[in-house]
Short mmCIF file of C-alpha atoms in Angstrom, two decimals:
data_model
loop_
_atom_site.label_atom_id
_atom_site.label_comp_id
_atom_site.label_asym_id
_atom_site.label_seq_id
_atom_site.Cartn_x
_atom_site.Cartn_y
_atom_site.Cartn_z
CA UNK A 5 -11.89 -31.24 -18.53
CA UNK A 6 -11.62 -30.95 -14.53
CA UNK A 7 -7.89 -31.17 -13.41
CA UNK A 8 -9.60 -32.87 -10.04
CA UNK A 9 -12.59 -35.88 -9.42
CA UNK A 10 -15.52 -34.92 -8.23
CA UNK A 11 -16.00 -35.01 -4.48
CA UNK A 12 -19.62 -37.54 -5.34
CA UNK A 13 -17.01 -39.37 -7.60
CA UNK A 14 -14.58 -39.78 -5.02
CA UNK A 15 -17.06 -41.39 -2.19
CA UNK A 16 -19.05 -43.40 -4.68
CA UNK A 17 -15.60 -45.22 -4.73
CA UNK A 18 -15.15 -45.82 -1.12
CA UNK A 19 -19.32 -46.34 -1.00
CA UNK A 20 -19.80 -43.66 1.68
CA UNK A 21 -22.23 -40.52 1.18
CA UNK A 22 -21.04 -37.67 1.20
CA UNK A 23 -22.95 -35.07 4.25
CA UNK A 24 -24.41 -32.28 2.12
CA UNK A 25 -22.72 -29.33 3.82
CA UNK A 26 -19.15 -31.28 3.20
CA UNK A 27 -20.41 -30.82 -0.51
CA UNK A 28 -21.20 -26.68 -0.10
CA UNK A 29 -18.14 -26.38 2.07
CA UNK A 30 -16.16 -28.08 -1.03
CA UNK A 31 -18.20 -25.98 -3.07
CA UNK A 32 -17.88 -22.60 -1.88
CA UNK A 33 -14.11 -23.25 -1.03
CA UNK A 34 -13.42 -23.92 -4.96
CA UNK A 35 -15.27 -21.02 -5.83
CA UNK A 36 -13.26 -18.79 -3.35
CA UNK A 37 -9.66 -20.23 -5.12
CA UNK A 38 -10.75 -18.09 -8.19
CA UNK A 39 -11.65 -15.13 -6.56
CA UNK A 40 -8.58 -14.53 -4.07
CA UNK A 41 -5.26 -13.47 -5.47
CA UNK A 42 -3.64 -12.41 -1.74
CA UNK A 43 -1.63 -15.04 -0.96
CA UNK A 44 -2.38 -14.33 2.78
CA UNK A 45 -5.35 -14.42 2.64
CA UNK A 46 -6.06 -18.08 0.69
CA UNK A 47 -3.86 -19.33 3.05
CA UNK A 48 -6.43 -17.88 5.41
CA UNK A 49 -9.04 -19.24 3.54
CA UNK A 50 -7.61 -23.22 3.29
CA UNK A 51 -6.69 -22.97 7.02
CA UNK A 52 -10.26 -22.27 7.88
CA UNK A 53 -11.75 -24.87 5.06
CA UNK A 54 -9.71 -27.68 6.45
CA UNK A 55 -10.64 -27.15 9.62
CA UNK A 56 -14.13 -27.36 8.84
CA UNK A 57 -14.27 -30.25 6.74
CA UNK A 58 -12.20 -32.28 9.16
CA UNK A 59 -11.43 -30.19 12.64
CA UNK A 60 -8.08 -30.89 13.60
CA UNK A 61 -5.60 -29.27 16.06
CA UNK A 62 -3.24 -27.58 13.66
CA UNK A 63 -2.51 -26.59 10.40
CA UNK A 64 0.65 -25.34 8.73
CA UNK A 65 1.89 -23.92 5.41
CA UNK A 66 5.27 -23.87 4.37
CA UNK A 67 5.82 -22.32 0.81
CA UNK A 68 9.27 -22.38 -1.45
CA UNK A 69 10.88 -19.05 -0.94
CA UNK A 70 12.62 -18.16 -4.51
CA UNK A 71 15.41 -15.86 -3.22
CA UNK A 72 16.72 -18.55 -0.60
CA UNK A 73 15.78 -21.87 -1.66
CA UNK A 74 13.94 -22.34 1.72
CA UNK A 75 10.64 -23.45 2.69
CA UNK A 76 9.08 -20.47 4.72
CA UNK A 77 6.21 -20.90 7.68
CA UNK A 78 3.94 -18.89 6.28
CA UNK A 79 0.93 -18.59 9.23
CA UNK A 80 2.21 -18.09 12.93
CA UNK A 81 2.97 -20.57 15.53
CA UNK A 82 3.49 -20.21 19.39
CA UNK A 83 6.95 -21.15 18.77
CA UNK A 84 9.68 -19.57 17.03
CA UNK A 85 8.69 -20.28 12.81
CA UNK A 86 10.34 -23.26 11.68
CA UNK A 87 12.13 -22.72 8.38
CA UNK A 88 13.11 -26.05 6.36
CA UNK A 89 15.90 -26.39 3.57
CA UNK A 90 15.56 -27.66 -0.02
CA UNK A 91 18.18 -30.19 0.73
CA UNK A 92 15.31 -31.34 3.41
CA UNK A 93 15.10 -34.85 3.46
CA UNK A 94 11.44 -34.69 4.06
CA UNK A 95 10.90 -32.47 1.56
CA UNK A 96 12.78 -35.34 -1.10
CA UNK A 97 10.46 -38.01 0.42
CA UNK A 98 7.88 -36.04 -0.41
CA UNK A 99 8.60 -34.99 -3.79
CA UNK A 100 9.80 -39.11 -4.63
CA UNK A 101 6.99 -40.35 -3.20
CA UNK A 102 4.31 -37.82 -4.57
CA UNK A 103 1.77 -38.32 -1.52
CA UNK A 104 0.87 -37.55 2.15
CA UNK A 105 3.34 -38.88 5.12
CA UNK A 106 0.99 -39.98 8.10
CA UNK A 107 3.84 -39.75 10.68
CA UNK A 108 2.31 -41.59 13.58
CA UNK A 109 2.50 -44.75 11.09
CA UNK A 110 5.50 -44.51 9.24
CA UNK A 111 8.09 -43.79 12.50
CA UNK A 112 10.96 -46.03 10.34
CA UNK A 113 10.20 -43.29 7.93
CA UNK A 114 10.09 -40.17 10.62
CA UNK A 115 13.44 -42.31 11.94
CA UNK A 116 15.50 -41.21 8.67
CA UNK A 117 14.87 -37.85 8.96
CA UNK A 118 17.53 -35.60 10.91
CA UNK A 119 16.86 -34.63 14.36
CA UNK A 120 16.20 -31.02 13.53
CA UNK A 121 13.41 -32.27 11.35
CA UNK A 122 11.67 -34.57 13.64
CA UNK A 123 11.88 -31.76 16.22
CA UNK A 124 10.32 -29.52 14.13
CA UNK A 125 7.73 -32.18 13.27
CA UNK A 126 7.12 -32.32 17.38
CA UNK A 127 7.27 -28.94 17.70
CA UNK A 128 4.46 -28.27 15.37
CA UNK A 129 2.45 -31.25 16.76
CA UNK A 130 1.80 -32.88 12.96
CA UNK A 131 0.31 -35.65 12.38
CA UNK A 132 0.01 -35.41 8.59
CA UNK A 133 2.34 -33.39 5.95
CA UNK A 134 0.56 -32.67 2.14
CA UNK A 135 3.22 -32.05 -0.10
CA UNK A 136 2.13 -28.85 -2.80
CA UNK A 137 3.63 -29.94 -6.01
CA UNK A 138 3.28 -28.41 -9.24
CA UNK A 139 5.27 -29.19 -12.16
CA UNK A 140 6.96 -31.75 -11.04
CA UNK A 141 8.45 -29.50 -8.20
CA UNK A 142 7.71 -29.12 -4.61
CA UNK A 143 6.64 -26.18 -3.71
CA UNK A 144 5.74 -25.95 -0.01
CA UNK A 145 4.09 -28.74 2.59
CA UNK A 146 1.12 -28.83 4.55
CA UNK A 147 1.98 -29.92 8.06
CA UNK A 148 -1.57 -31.07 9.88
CA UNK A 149 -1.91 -31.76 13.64
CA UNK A 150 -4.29 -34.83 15.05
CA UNK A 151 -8.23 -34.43 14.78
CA UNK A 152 -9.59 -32.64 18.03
CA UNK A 153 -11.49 -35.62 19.01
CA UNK A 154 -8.28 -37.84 19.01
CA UNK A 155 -9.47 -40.27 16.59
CA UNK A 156 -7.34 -41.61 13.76
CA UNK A 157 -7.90 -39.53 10.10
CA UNK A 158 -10.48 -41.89 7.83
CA UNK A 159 -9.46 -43.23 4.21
CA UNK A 160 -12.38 -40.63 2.97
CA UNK A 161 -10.97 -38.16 5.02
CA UNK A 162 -7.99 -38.21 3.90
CA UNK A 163 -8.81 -38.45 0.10
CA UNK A 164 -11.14 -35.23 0.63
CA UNK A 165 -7.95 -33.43 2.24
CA UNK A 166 -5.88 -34.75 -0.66
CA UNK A 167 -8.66 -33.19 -3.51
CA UNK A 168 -8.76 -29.65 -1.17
CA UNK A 169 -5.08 -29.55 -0.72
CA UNK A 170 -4.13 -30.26 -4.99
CA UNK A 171 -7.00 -27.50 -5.13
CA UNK A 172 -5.36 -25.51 -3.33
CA UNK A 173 -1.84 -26.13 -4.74
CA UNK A 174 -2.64 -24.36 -7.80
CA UNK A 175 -4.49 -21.78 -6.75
CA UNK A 176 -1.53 -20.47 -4.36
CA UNK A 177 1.09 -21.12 -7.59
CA UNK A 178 -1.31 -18.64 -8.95
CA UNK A 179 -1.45 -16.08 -5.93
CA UNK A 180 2.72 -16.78 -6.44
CA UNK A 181 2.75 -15.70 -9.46
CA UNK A 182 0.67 -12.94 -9.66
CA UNK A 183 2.65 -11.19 -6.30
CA UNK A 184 5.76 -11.74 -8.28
CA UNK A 185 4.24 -9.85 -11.59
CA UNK A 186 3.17 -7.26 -9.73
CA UNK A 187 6.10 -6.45 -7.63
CA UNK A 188 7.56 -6.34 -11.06
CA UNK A 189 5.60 -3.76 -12.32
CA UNK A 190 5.87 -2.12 -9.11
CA UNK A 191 9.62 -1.52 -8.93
CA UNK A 192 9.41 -0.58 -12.75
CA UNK A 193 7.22 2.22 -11.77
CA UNK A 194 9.02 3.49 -8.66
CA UNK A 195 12.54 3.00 -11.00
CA UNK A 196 11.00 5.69 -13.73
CA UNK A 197 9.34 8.08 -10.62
CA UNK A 198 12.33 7.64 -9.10
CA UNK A 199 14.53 8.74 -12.09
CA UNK A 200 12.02 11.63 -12.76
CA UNK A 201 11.89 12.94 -9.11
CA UNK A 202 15.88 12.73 -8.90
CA UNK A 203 16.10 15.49 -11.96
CA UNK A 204 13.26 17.75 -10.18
CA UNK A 205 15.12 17.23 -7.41
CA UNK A 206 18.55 18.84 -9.11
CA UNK A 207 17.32 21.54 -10.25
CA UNK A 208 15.35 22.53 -7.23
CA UNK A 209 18.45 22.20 -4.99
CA UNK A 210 20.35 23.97 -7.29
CA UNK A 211 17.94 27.18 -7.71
CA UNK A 212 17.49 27.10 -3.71
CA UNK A 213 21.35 26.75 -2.79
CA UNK A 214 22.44 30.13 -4.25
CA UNK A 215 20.20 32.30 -2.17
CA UNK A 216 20.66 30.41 0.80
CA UNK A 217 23.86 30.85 0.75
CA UNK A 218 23.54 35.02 0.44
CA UNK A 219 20.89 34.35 3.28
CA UNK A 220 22.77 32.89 5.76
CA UNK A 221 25.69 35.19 5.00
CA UNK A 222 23.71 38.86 5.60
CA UNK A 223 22.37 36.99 8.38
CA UNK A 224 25.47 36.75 10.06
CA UNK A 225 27.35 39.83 9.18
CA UNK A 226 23.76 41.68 10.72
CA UNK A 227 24.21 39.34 13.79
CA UNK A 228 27.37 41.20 14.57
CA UNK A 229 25.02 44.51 15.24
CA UNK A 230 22.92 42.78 18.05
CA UNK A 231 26.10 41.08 19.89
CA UNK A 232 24.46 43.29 22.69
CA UNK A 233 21.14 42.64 22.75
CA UNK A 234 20.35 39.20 24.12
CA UNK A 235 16.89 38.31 22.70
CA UNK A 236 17.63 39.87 19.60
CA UNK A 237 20.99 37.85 19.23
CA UNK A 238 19.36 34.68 20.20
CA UNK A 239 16.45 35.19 17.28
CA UNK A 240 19.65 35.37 14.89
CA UNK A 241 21.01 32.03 16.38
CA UNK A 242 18.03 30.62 15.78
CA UNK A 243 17.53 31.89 11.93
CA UNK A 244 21.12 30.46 11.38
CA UNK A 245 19.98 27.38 12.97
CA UNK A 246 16.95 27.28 10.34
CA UNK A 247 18.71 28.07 7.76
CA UNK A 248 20.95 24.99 8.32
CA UNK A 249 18.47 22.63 8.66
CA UNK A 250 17.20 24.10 5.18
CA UNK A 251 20.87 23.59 3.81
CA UNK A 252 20.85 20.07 5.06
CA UNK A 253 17.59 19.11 3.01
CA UNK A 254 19.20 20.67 0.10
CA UNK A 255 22.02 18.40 0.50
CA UNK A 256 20.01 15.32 1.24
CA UNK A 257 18.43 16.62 -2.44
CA UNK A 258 21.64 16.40 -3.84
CA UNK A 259 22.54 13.11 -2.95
CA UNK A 260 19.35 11.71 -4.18
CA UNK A 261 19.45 13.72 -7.22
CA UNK A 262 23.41 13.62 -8.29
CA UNK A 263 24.89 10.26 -5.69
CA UNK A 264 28.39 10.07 -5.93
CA UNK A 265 30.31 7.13 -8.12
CA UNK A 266 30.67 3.70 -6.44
CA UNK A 267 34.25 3.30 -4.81
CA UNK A 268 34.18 -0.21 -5.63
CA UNK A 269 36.60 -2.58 -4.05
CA UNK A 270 35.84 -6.20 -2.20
CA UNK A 271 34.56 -5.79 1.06
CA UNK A 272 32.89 -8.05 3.95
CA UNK A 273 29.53 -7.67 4.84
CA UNK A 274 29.30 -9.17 7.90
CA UNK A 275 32.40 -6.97 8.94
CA UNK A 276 30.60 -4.11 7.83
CA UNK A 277 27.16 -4.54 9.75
CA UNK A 278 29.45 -4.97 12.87
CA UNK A 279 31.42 -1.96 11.75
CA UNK A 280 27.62 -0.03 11.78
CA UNK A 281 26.20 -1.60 15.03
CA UNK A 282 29.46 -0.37 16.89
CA UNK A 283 28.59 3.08 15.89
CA UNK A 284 25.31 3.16 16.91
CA UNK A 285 26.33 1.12 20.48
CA UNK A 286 25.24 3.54 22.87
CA UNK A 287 21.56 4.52 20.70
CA UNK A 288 20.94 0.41 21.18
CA UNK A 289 22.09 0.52 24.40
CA UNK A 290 19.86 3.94 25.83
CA UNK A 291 17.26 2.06 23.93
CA UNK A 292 17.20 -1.02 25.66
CA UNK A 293 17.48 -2.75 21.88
CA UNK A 294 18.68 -6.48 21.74
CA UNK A 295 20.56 -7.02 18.67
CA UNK A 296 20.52 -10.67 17.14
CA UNK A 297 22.78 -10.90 14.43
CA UNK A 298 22.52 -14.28 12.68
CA UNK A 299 24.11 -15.21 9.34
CA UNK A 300 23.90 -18.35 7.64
CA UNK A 301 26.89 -18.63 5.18
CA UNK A 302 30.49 -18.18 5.30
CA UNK A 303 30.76 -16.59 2.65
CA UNK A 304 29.55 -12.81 2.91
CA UNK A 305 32.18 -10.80 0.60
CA UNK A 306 30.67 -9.04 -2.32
CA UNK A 307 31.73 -6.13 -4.50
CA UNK A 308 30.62 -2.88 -3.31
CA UNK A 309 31.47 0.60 -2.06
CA UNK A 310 31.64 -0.42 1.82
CA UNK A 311 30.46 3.38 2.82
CA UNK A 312 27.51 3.91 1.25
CA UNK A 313 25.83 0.57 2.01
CA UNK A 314 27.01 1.56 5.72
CA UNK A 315 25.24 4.17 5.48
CA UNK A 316 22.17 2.13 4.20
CA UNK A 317 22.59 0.18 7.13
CA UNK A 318 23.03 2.64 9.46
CA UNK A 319 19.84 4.67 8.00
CA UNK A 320 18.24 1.30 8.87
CA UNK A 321 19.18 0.56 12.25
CA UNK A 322 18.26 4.08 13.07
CA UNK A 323 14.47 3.54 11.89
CA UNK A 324 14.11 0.29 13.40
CA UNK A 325 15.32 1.69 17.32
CA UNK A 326 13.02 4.87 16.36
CA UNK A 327 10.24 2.69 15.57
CA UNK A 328 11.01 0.29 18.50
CA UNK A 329 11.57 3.55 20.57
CA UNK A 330 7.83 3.95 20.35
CA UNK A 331 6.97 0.98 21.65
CA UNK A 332 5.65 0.50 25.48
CA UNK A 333 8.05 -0.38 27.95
CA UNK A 334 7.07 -4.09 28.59
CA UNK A 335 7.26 -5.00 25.28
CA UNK A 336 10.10 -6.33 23.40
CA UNK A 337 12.91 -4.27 21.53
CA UNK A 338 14.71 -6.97 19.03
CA UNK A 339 16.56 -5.80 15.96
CA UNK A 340 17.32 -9.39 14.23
CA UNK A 341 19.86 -9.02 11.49
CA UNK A 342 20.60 -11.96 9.20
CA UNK A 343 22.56 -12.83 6.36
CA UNK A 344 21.94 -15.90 3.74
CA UNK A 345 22.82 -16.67 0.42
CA UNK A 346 20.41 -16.75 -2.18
CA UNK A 347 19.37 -18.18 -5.33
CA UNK A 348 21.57 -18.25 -8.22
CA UNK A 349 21.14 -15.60 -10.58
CA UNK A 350 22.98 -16.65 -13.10
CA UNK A 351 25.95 -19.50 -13.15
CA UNK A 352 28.34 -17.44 -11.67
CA UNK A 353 26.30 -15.21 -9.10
CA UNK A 354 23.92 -14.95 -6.58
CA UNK A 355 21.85 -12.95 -4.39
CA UNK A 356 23.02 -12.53 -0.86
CA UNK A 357 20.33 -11.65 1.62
CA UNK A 358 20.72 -9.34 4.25
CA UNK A 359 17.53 -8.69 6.43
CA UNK A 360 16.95 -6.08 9.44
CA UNK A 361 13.95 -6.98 11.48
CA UNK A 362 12.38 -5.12 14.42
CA UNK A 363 9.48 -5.23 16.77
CA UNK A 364 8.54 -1.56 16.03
CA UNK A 365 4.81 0.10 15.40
CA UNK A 366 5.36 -1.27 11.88
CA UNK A 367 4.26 0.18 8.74
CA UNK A 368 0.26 0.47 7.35
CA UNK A 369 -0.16 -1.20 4.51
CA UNK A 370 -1.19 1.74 3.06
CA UNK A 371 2.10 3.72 3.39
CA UNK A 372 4.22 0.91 2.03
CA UNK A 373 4.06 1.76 -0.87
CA UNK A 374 5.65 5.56 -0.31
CA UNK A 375 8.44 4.72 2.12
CA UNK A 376 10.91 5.28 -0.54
CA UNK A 377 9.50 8.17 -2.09
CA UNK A 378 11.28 11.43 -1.17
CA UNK A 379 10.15 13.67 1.57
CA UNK A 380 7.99 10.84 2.28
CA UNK A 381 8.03 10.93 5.88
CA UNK A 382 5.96 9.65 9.48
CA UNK A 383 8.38 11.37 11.34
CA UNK A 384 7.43 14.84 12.97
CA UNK A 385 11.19 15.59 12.53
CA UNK A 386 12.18 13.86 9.37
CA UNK A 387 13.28 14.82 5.64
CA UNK A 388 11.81 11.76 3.88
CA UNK A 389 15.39 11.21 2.13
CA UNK A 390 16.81 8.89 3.69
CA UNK A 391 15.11 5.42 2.64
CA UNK A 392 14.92 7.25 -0.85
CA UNK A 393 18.43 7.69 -1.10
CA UNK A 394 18.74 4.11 0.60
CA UNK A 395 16.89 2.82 -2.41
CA UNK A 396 19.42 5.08 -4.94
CA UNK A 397 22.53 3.13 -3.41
CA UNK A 398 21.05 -0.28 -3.60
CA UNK A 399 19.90 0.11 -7.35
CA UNK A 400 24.01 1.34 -8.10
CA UNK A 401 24.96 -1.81 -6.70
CA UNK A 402 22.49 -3.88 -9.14
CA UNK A 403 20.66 -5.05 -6.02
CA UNK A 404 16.98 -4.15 -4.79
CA UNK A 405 15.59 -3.34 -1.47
CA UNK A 406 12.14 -3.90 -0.20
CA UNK A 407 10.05 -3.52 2.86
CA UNK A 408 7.55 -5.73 4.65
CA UNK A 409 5.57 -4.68 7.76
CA UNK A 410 2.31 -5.79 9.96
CA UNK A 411 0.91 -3.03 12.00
CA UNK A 412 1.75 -3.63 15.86
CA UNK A 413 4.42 -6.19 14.91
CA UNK A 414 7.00 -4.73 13.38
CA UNK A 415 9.24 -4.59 10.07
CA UNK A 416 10.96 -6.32 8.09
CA UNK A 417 13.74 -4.53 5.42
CA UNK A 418 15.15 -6.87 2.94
CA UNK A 419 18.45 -6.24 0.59
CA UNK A 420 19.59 -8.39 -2.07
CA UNK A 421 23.17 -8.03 -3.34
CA UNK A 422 25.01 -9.52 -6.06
CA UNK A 423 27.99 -11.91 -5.15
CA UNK A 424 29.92 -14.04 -7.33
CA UNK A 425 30.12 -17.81 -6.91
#
């Protein structure tokens, strides 16, 4: 039996017809839910449905984020993307109340919220919020601006947004779920090609090591013979030269392959991403990169070996001005670094979140996937090690890393570390 009345059911009620192409648009929208399984591009999809059925000046989805316990904007506004809390006190109306909040006629309602809230209901321009509740838990809000003709949203209208919207509930629980299972079975994957790549990777570095090191040696004890000859002597320089960068993979193969042990001992994050930025001062600073470094709890000590996550986060920075590097001189060069706790893991740990964003060329979609694959590389220069060996120190710390990125826009590197409660 249908979850959901029929649309005819639902106007017989309220004795109004329903047009016909409200009934295709209704229609072909339900059909869609079972079809799409990117969650970007439902979202997409309701945007554009709601808008048709009832044309109205803005629409905006805010959906539960796991790792933080916030509600995430999940389409783009002209203004900076509000973020709201699970402590929310909209979002508790909502979930006690289990219906819409028209906010032009409840303002003793609007009143009780905090001002950050009713600024970010301004700021957005709504008129109506939809809360998306499944299971007795709220799992984002719909925030809806005024109709484009000014006129105040209908009783029928409103019930035919309320029958798309619990449509649509569902069908992005199921988009949830189905990104979650297969990021699962993606890091599974990359964990056993990972593991399987490392022990190539030994024994490669191992077999190439010993002759490089009897090449480099003959070449200079021969150097010594063409001291005197300056073309000749500067062809040796620059086989030396080679032959160090060679080395250098080999080494990069090594610590991939065979990482050192975890000098564990409890250190300060946010001390140690201000330990990093100071060592890469000037390279922001010949870059013309603006750092924003936001955190959002006080507490930010884990348990860790402090210099191999610096040098995660130093591999990181390093991308992000690179990729920033490339971009054209009037647009913007932001690196925004943030810290946040997470969701509990278990009753005495969490997650905490540490994010690097940049306005760089981004990432193509279809290269995500490989960025922490050795010697995967877009770099005419580069080895393709270090993300890979990135990922290596992460894992050692029971944590995960993983990359987001739209073409044009930039990208986003998120780490998740363990820290006690």
């Amino acid at each position: 039996m249908s979850l959901f009345m029929s649309p005819m059911s639902l106007f017989k009620k309220n004795k109004q017809p329903v047009q016909p192409n409200l009934e295709k648009l209704l229609s072909e929208f339900n059909r869609s839910l079972t079809l799409i399984v990117d969650k970007q591009l439902l979202i997409s999809n309701i945007v554009a449905k709601v808008k048709q059925i009832c044309p109205v000046e803005s629409i905006y989805i805010f959906l539960l984020d796991e790792n933080t316990g916030k509600y995430k904007q999940q389409n783009e506004a002209g203004n900076k993307p509000v973020v709201l809390t699970n402590r929310s006190r909209l979002i508790s109306w909502l979930s006690v109340n289990e219906k819409h909040l028209t906010i032009s006629r409840h303002p003793d309602i609007v009143s009780y919220f905090p001002q950050e809230e009713q600024e970010a209901l301004r700021q957005l321009g709504t008129e109506l919020v939809f809360p998306l509740k499944v299971m007795n838990q709220i799992n984002g809000t719909i925030f809806i601006g005024r109709k484009t003709d000014g006129t105040d949203f209908t009783t029928p209208e409103l019930n035919l947004l309320s029958i798309l919207i619990n449509q649509a509930t569902f069908a992005i629980e199921h988009a949830s779920l189905y990104e979650i299972q297969t990021e699962r079975l993606k890091k599974m994957y990359r964990t056993d090609r990972l593991a399987t790549l490392g022990e190539l990777a030994a024994g490669a570095a191992h077999e190439i090591r010993n002759p490089l090191t009897a090449i480099r040696s003959t070449i200079q004890y021969l150097s010594k013979d063409f001291s005197a000859d300056p073309a000749k002597s500067e062809m040796m320089a620059e086989l030396i030269s080679e032959v160090e960068r060679i080395n250098k993979i080999v080494q990069g193969l090594l610590s991939f392959a065979r990482p050192s042990d975890l000098n564990t001992s409890e250190i300060n994050i946010e001390q140690l991403v201000n330990q990093t930025l100071l060592l890469v001062n000037n390279t922001l600073r010949k870059q013309n990169v603006e750092v924003e470094f936001e955190f959002f709890t006080d507490n930010t000590t884990i348990q860790g070996d402090a210099e191999q996550l610096k040098q995660v986060f130093l591999n990181i920075i390093l991308n992000a001005v690179e990729a920033m590097g490339q971009n054209n001189p009037d647009l913007s060069r932001t690196l925004i670094i943030s810290i946040e706790k997470g969701a509990p893991v278990t009753p005495h740990s969490r997650y905490l979140l540490v994010s690097f964003e940049d306005t760089g060329k981004g990432i193509e979609q279809k290269d995500i996937e490989n960025v922490f694959n050795p010697f995967f590389t877009t770099k005419e220069e580069g080895t393709g090690l270090g993300l890979a060996i990135c990922y290596g120190i992460i894992q050692r710390h029971e944590g995960e890393i993983e990359v987001k990125s739209t073409p044009g826009k930039g990208t986003c590197i998120n780490i998740k570390l363990p820290q006690r409660i």
